[in-house]
């Protein structure tokens, strides 16, 4: 896909596959093409070459207005109508679409609750009566009002002070889990990218230089520019003095290998664990991913059939050495043992988000 503005090539031959339900970050310096890419997705501008498809449908075959009704769009400037109340700002599109007053009231109230603005306090306020962070929350609620499957966000927290920005990032992590949308998020802040993104696409001069998880980018930067952007060297300096025990998470779910599948799912959900340790015998253990168990629950009778062999780590080994060993073995989690018993789990993706 390419886009030119006069003699300037804004987007230069990128190819991108966005997975359903993921939050993909586009990051790069000014003029790297990230915002242009975002605007081409919802046809605010059209590419000069190439095509864009959503769920296999070429967006050029869809009326632009219809397309944008099904794509939420959140920008840094927010763009709330100053003469309308918060209720009217969020409910504008449903009103145009002919929703009843009761339907609009219910939807607005639910969305304000989702973005942590009590409806009874905020529905009848005007934008000028809200802080910048509150206005940004309203902008997000408005983008979600028609329940679009795709959400585009262009530096939504960029104009906020660092403390408020961090607070909204924390809130957005929870909101993201609740709404279950596919999200494309533009930022110039690598720490924000690491905290929020499932995958990160680094752009430079209209091209995608590298795309991957935070762990991919830190452990395997494509070039010196990526290494400098993600701070690989600085991160490794920081973790050089740490051991596995410093950064492991407790093994909150230890379950028996003969536990029925549905019971194991309920235990893991109740304990909010995406990974469980399975005790096969007195001193024999394996690991179980909730995602694997959910995918295979109709195929297996007990959790043992869905487990993976563990990658064992010692508590006192250096964190850097442990990460290098895991990288070499192509494993995504380590089972930390202490005196023959599971002490915790080392999850590199979680670790990186905590360090940055």
CSV table of C-alpha atoms in Angstrom, one decimal:
chain,number,residue,atom,x,y,z
A,1,UNK,CA,0.0,0.0,0.0
A,2,UNK,CA,1.3,3.4,-1.0
A,3,UNK,CA,0.3,7.0,-0.4
A,4,UNK,CA,1.8,10.2,-1.8
A,5,UNK,CA,1.2,13.8,-1.1
A,6,UNK,CA,2.7,15.7,-4.1
A,7,UNK,CA,6.4,14.6,-4.2
A,8,UNK,CA,6.3,13.3,-0.7
A,9,UNK,CA,5.8,9.5,-0.2
A,10,UNK,CA,4.0,9.2,3.1
A,11,UNK,CA,3.4,5.5,3.1
A,12,UNK,CA,5.8,3.4,1.0
A,13,UNK,CA,4.7,-0.1,0.2
A,14,UNK,CA,3.6,-1.4,3.6
A,15,UNK,CA,1.9,-4.8,4.0
A,16,UNK,CA,0.1,-5.4,7.3
A,17,UNK,CA,-2.1,-8.2,8.6
A,18,UNK,CA,-4.1,-7.1,11.8
A,19,UNK,CA,-5.4,-10.0,13.8
A,20,UNK,CA,-9.0,-10.0,15.1
A,21,UNK,CA,-9.1,-8.9,18.8
A,22,UNK,CA,-5.6,-7.6,19.0
A,23,UNK,CA,-4.3,-4.2,19.9
A,24,UNK,CA,-1.7,-3.3,17.3
A,25,UNK,CA,0.5,-0.3,18.0
A,26,UNK,CA,1.9,1.9,15.1
A,27,UNK,CA,4.9,3.8,16.4
A,28,UNK,CA,7.4,6.0,14.7
A,29,UNK,CA,8.7,9.6,14.5
A,30,UNK,CA,7.0,12.5,12.9
A,31,UNK,CA,6.4,11.8,9.2
A,32,UNK,CA,6.9,8.1,9.5
A,33,UNK,CA,3.4,7.4,8.0
A,34,UNK,CA,1.6,6.0,11.0
A,35,UNK,CA,-1.3,8.5,11.1
A,36,UNK,CA,-1.7,8.3,7.3
A,37,UNK,CA,-1.9,4.6,7.6
A,38,UNK,CA,-4.6,4.9,10.2
A,39,UNK,CA,-6.6,7.4,8.1
A,40,UNK,CA,-6.5,5.1,5.1
A,41,UNK,CA,-8.1,2.3,7.1
A,42,UNK,CA,-11.3,4.2,7.5
A,43,UNK,CA,-11.1,5.9,4.1
A,44,UNK,CA,-10.6,9.5,5.4
A,45,UNK,CA,-8.0,9.3,2.6
A,46,UNK,CA,-7.6,6.6,0.0
A,47,UNK,CA,-4.3,4.8,-1.0
A,48,UNK,CA,-2.8,5.6,-4.3
A,49,UNK,CA,-1.8,1.9,-4.7
A,50,UNK,CA,-2.8,-1.3,-3.0
A,51,UNK,CA,-6.0,-2.1,-1.1
A,52,UNK,CA,-7.4,-2.5,2.4
A,53,UNK,CA,-9.7,-5.3,3.5
A,54,UNK,CA,-11.7,-5.7,6.7
A,55,UNK,CA,-12.8,-9.3,7.3
A,56,UNK,CA,-12.0,-10.0,3.7
A,57,UNK,CA,-14.1,-7.2,2.2
A,58,UNK,CA,-12.3,-4.5,0.2
A,59,UNK,CA,-13.1,-1.2,1.9
A,60,UNK,CA,-13.3,0.5,-1.6
A,61,UNK,CA,-16.5,-1.5,-2.2
A,62,UNK,CA,-18.1,-0.1,1.0
A,63,UNK,CA,-19.7,3.4,1.1
A,64,UNK,CA,-17.4,5.6,3.1
A,65,UNK,CA,-20.0,6.8,5.5
A,66,UNK,CA,-21.3,3.3,6.1
A,67,UNK,CA,-17.7,2.2,6.7
A,68,UNK,CA,-16.9,4.9,9.2
A,69,UNK,CA,-20.1,4.2,11.1
A,70,UNK,CA,-18.7,0.7,11.8
A,71,UNK,CA,-15.2,2.0,12.9
A,72,UNK,CA,-14.7,3.8,16.1
A,73,UNK,CA,-12.2,6.7,15.8
A,74,UNK,CA,-10.5,8.4,18.8
A,75,UNK,CA,-8.1,11.4,18.2
A,76,UNK,CA,-6.0,13.5,20.4
A,77,UNK,CA,-8.1,16.6,19.9
A,78,UNK,CA,-11.3,14.7,20.9
A,79,UNK,CA,-13.6,17.0,18.9
A,80,UNK,CA,-16.6,17.1,21.3
A,81,UNK,CA,-19.3,19.5,20.3
A,82,UNK,CA,-19.1,22.3,22.9
A,83,UNK,CA,-22.8,23.3,22.8
A,84,UNK,CA,-24.0,19.7,23.4
A,85,UNK,CA,-24.1,17.9,26.8
A,86,UNK,CA,-22.1,14.7,27.3
A,87,UNK,CA,-25.3,12.8,26.9
A,88,UNK,CA,-25.9,14.5,23.5
A,89,UNK,CA,-22.3,14.1,22.3
A,90,UNK,CA,-22.2,10.4,22.9
A,91,UNK,CA,-25.8,9.8,21.7
A,92,UNK,CA,-25.5,11.8,18.5
A,93,UNK,CA,-25.0,9.0,16.1
A,94,UNK,CA,-27.6,6.7,17.7
A,95,UNK,CA,-30.0,9.7,17.5
A,96,UNK,CA,-29.3,10.0,13.8
A,97,UNK,CA,-29.8,6.3,13.4
A,98,UNK,CA,-33.2,6.5,14.9
A,99,UNK,CA,-32.7,4.9,18.3
A,100,UNK,CA,-35.3,5.5,20.9
A,101,UNK,CA,-34.7,7.8,23.8
A,102,UNK,CA,-34.6,4.9,26.2
A,103,UNK,CA,-32.1,3.0,24.1
A,104,UNK,CA,-29.8,6.0,23.9
A,105,UNK,CA,-30.1,6.7,27.6
A,106,UNK,CA,-29.2,3.1,28.5
A,107,UNK,CA,-26.2,3.0,26.1
A,108,UNK,CA,-24.8,6.3,27.2
A,109,UNK,CA,-25.1,5.3,30.8
A,110,UNK,CA,-23.3,2.0,30.2
A,111,UNK,CA,-20.5,3.6,28.3
A,112,UNK,CA,-19.9,6.3,30.9
A,113,UNK,CA,-19.7,3.6,33.5
A,114,UNK,CA,-17.2,1.7,31.3
A,115,UNK,CA,-14.9,4.8,31.1
A,116,UNK,CA,-15.2,5.5,34.9
A,117,UNK,CA,-17.5,8.5,34.7
A,118,UNK,CA,-20.6,8.1,36.9
A,119,UNK,CA,-23.6,8.8,34.6
A,120,UNK,CA,-25.6,10.7,37.2
A,121,UNK,CA,-22.7,13.1,37.6
A,122,UNK,CA,-21.6,13.6,34.0
A,123,UNK,CA,-24.5,13.0,31.6
A,124,UNK,CA,-25.8,16.6,31.7
A,125,UNK,CA,-22.4,18.4,31.9
A,126,UNK,CA,-20.9,20.3,28.9
A,127,UNK,CA,-17.4,19.6,27.6
A,128,UNK,CA,-16.0,22.9,29.1
A,129,UNK,CA,-16.9,21.6,32.5
A,130,UNK,CA,-14.7,18.5,32.1
A,131,UNK,CA,-11.0,18.1,32.6
A,132,UNK,CA,-8.8,16.9,29.7
A,133,UNK,CA,-8.7,13.4,31.0
A,134,UNK,CA,-12.5,13.3,31.4
A,135,UNK,CA,-13.0,14.7,27.9
A,136,UNK,CA,-10.8,12.0,26.5
A,137,UNK,CA,-12.9,9.3,28.3
A,138,UNK,CA,-16.0,10.8,26.7
A,139,UNK,CA,-14.3,10.7,23.3
A,140,UNK,CA,-13.6,7.0,23.8
A,141,UNK,CA,-17.2,6.4,24.9
A,142,UNK,CA,-18.5,8.2,21.8
A,143,UNK,CA,-16.3,6.0,19.6
A,144,UNK,CA,-17.8,2.9,21.1
A,145,UNK,CA,-21.4,3.9,21.0
A,146,UNK,CA,-22.3,1.9,17.9
A,147,UNK,CA,-20.4,-1.1,19.2
A,148,UNK,CA,-18.0,-1.1,16.2
A,149,UNK,CA,-15.8,-4.2,15.7
A,150,UNK,CA,-12.7,-2.0,14.9
A,151,UNK,CA,-11.4,0.9,16.9
A,152,UNK,CA,-8.8,3.4,15.6
A,153,UNK,CA,-6.9,5.6,18.1
A,154,UNK,CA,-4.6,8.4,17.1
A,155,UNK,CA,-2.4,9.4,20.0
A,156,UNK,CA,-5.4,9.6,22.3
A,157,UNK,CA,-3.4,10.4,25.4
A,158,UNK,CA,-0.7,12.5,23.8
A,159,UNK,CA,-1.9,15.9,25.1
A,160,UNK,CA,-2.2,14.8,28.7
A,161,UNK,CA,0.3,15.3,31.5
A,162,UNK,CA,2.4,12.3,32.4
A,163,UNK,CA,0.6,11.3,35.6
A,164,UNK,CA,-2.9,11.5,34.0
A,165,UNK,CA,-1.6,9.7,30.9
A,166,UNK,CA,-0.4,6.8,33.0
A,167,UNK,CA,-3.7,6.7,34.8
A,168,UNK,CA,-5.7,6.5,31.6
A,169,UNK,CA,-3.3,3.9,30.2
A,170,UNK,CA,-4.0,1.8,33.3
A,171,UNK,CA,-7.8,2.3,32.9
A,172,UNK,CA,-7.6,1.5,29.2
A,173,UNK,CA,-5.9,-1.8,29.8
A,174,UNK,CA,-9.0,-2.9,31.7
A,175,UNK,CA,-11.4,-1.4,29.2
A,176,UNK,CA,-9.7,-3.2,26.4
A,177,UNK,CA,-10.3,-6.5,28.0
A,178,UNK,CA,-14.0,-5.6,28.6
A,179,UNK,CA,-14.8,-4.5,25.1
A,180,UNK,CA,-12.9,-7.2,23.1
A,181,UNK,CA,-12.3,-5.0,20.0
A,182,UNK,CA,-9.7,-5.0,17.3
A,183,UNK,CA,-7.7,-1.8,18.0
A,184,UNK,CA,-5.1,0.0,15.9
A,185,UNK,CA,-3.4,2.6,18.2
A,186,UNK,CA,-0.9,5.3,17.0
A,187,UNK,CA,1.7,6.6,19.5
A,188,UNK,CA,5.2,8.1,19.5
A,189,UNK,CA,5.8,6.8,23.1
A,190,UNK,CA,7.6,3.4,23.3
A,191,UNK,CA,6.7,2.9,26.9
A,192,UNK,CA,3.0,3.4,26.1
A,193,UNK,CA,3.4,1.0,23.2
A,194,UNK,CA,4.9,-1.7,25.5
A,195,UNK,CA,2.3,-1.2,28.2
A,196,UNK,CA,-0.7,-1.4,25.8
A,197,UNK,CA,0.2,-3.3,22.7
A,198,UNK,CA,-0.2,-7.0,21.8
A,199,UNK,CA,2.1,-6.3,18.8
A,200,UNK,CA,4.0,-3.2,17.8
A,201,UNK,CA,4.8,-2.1,14.2
A,202,UNK,CA,7.7,0.3,14.1
A,203,UNK,CA,7.5,2.7,11.1
A,204,UNK,CA,10.2,4.8,9.6
A,205,UNK,CA,10.0,6.9,6.4
A,206,UNK,CA,6.7,5.3,5.4
A,207,UNK,CA,7.8,1.7,5.8
A,208,UNK,CA,7.3,-0.9,8.5
A,209,UNK,CA,10.8,-1.7,9.8
A,210,UNK,CA,9.8,-4.4,12.2
A,211,UNK,CA,6.6,-5.8,13.7
A,212,UNK,CA,6.3,-8.1,16.7
A,213,UNK,CA,5.6,-8.4,20.4
A,214,UNK,CA,7.5,-6.2,22.9
A,215,UNK,CA,9.6,-9.3,23.7
A,216,UNK,CA,10.4,-9.8,20.0
A,217,UNK,CA,11.5,-6.2,19.6
A,218,UNK,CA,13.7,-6.1,22.7
A,219,UNK,CA,15.3,-9.5,22.3
A,220,UNK,CA,15.6,-9.5,18.5
A,221,UNK,CA,15.7,-5.9,17.1
A,222,UNK,CA,15.9,-5.7,13.3
A,223,UNK,CA,18.5,-3.0,13.3
A,224,UNK,CA,20.2,-0.3,15.4
A,225,UNK,CA,17.3,2.1,14.9
A,226,UNK,CA,14.9,-0.4,16.5
A,227,UNK,CA,17.3,-1.3,19.2
A,228,UNK,CA,17.7,2.4,20.1
A,229,UNK,CA,13.9,3.1,20.0
A,230,UNK,CA,13.0,0.2,22.2
A,231,UNK,CA,15.9,0.7,24.6
A,232,UNK,CA,17.3,-2.8,24.4
A,233,UNK,CA,20.7,-1.8,25.8
A,234,UNK,CA,19.2,0.3,28.6
A,235,UNK,CA,16.8,-2.5,29.6
A,236,UNK,CA,19.5,-5.1,29.7
A,237,UNK,CA,21.6,-2.9,31.9
A,238,UNK,CA,18.7,-2.6,34.2
A,239,UNK,CA,18.0,-6.3,34.5
A,240,UNK,CA,21.6,-7.4,34.7
A,241,UNK,CA,21.6,-7.2,38.5
A,242,UNK,CA,18.2,-9.0,39.0
A,243,UNK,CA,17.5,-12.7,39.6
A,244,UNK,CA,14.6,-14.8,38.5
A,245,UNK,CA,13.1,-14.6,42.0
A,246,UNK,CA,13.0,-10.8,41.7
A,247,UNK,CA,10.6,-10.8,38.7
A,248,UNK,CA,8.7,-14.1,38.8
A,249,UNK,CA,5.0,-14.1,39.5
A,250,UNK,CA,3.5,-16.5,42.1
A,251,UNK,CA,2.1,-19.8,40.8
A,252,UNK,CA,-1.4,-19.0,41.9
A,253,UNK,CA,-3.0,-22.1,40.4
A,254,UNK,CA,-1.5,-25.5,41.1
A,255,UNK,CA,-4.0,-28.2,40.0
A,256,UNK,CA,-4.1,-32.0,39.8
A,257,UNK,CA,-3.5,-33.7,36.5
A,258,UNK,CA,-6.7,-35.8,36.8
A,259,UNK,CA,-8.9,-32.7,37.3
A,260,UNK,CA,-11.8,-32.6,34.8
A,261,UNK,CA,-11.4,-30.0,32.1
A,262,UNK,CA,-14.4,-27.8,33.1
A,263,UNK,CA,-13.3,-27.8,36.7
A,264,UNK,CA,-9.8,-26.7,35.7
A,265,UNK,CA,-11.2,-23.9,33.6
A,266,UNK,CA,-13.3,-22.7,36.5
A,267,UNK,CA,-10.4,-22.8,38.9
A,268,UNK,CA,-8.2,-20.7,36.5
A,269,UNK,CA,-10.8,-18.2,35.8
A,270,UNK,CA,-11.7,-17.8,39.5
A,271,UNK,CA,-8.0,-17.2,40.3
A,272,UNK,CA,-7.5,-15.0,37.2
A,273,UNK,CA,-4.7,-17.2,36.0
A,274,UNK,CA,-3.8,-17.6,32.4
A,275,UNK,CA,-1.2,-20.3,33.3
A,276,UNK,CA,-1.5,-23.1,35.8
A,277,UNK,CA,1.0,-25.6,37.2
A,278,UNK,CA,-0.2,-29.1,36.9
A,279,UNK,CA,1.0,-31.7,39.5
A,280,UNK,CA,1.2,-35.0,37.6
A,281,UNK,CA,2.8,-37.0,40.4
A,282,UNK,CA,4.4,-36.1,43.8
A,283,UNK,CA,7.4,-34.5,42.2
A,284,UNK,CA,6.4,-34.2,38.5
A,285,UNK,CA,5.0,-31.0,37.1
A,286,UNK,CA,3.9,-29.6,33.8
A,287,UNK,CA,2.3,-26.3,32.7
A,288,UNK,CA,-1.2,-25.5,31.3
A,289,UNK,CA,-2.3,-22.5,29.3
A,290,UNK,CA,-5.9,-21.4,29.8
A,291,UNK,CA,-6.0,-20.5,26.1
A,292,UNK,CA,-5.0,-24.1,25.1
A,293,UNK,CA,-7.5,-25.6,27.5
A,294,UNK,CA,-10.3,-23.5,26.1
A,295,UNK,CA,-9.4,-24.5,22.5
A,296,UNK,CA,-9.2,-28.2,23.3
A,297,UNK,CA,-11.8,-28.7,25.9
A,298,UNK,CA,-14.0,-30.7,23.6
A,299,UNK,CA,-11.1,-33.0,22.6
A,300,UNK,CA,-9.6,-33.9,26.0
A,301,UNK,CA,-11.0,-35.4,29.2
A,302,UNK,CA,-8.4,-34.3,31.7
A,303,UNK,CA,-6.1,-31.4,31.9
A,304,UNK,CA,-3.0,-33.7,31.6
A,305,UNK,CA,-3.9,-34.2,27.9
A,306,UNK,CA,-3.6,-30.4,27.3
A,307,UNK,CA,-0.4,-29.6,29.2
A,308,UNK,CA,3.0,-28.6,27.9
A,309,UNK,CA,6.4,-29.8,29.2
A,310,UNK,CA,7.8,-27.2,31.6
A,311,UNK,CA,11.0,-25.2,31.1
A,312,UNK,CA,12.5,-25.3,34.6
A,313,UNK,CA,14.3,-22.3,36.1
A,314,UNK,CA,16.0,-21.8,39.5
A,315,UNK,CA,15.1,-18.9,41.7
A,316,UNK,CA,18.7,-17.7,42.1
A,317,UNK,CA,19.7,-17.7,38.4
A,318,UNK,CA,20.3,-14.3,36.9
A,319,UNK,CA,17.3,-12.9,35.1
A,320,UNK,CA,19.3,-12.0,32.0
A,321,UNK,CA,20.6,-15.6,31.8
A,322,UNK,CA,17.1,-17.0,32.2
A,323,UNK,CA,15.8,-14.8,29.3
A,324,UNK,CA,18.6,-15.8,27.1
A,325,UNK,CA,18.0,-19.5,27.8
A,326,UNK,CA,14.3,-19.1,27.1
A,327,UNK,CA,15.0,-17.3,23.9
A,328,UNK,CA,17.4,-20.1,22.7
A,329,UNK,CA,14.8,-22.7,23.6
A,330,UNK,CA,11.9,-20.7,22.0
A,331,UNK,CA,9.7,-21.0,25.1
A,332,UNK,CA,7.4,-18.3,26.3
A,333,UNK,CA,7.2,-19.2,30.0
A,334,UNK,CA,9.4,-20.7,32.7
A,335,UNK,CA,8.5,-22.7,35.7
A,336,UNK,CA,10.5,-21.5,38.7
A,337,UNK,CA,11.3,-24.3,41.3
A,338,UNK,CA,12.4,-24.0,44.9
A,339,UNK,CA,13.4,-27.2,46.7
A,340,UNK,CA,11.5,-29.4,44.3
A,341,UNK,CA,8.3,-27.4,44.5
A,342,UNK,CA,6.8,-24.8,42.1
A,343,UNK,CA,7.6,-21.3,43.4
A,344,UNK,CA,6.4,-19.1,40.5
A,345,UNK,CA,6.4,-18.5,36.8
A,346,UNK,CA,8.6,-16.3,34.6
A,347,UNK,CA,6.6,-14.7,31.8
A,348,UNK,CA,8.8,-12.6,29.5
A,349,UNK,CA,6.0,-10.6,28.0
A,350,UNK,CA,4.6,-9.7,31.4
A,351,UNK,CA,8.1,-9.0,32.6
A,352,UNK,CA,8.9,-6.5,29.9
A,353,UNK,CA,5.7,-4.6,30.5
A,354,UNK,CA,6.5,-4.3,34.2
A,355,UNK,CA,10.1,-3.1,33.5
A,356,UNK,CA,9.1,-0.4,31.1
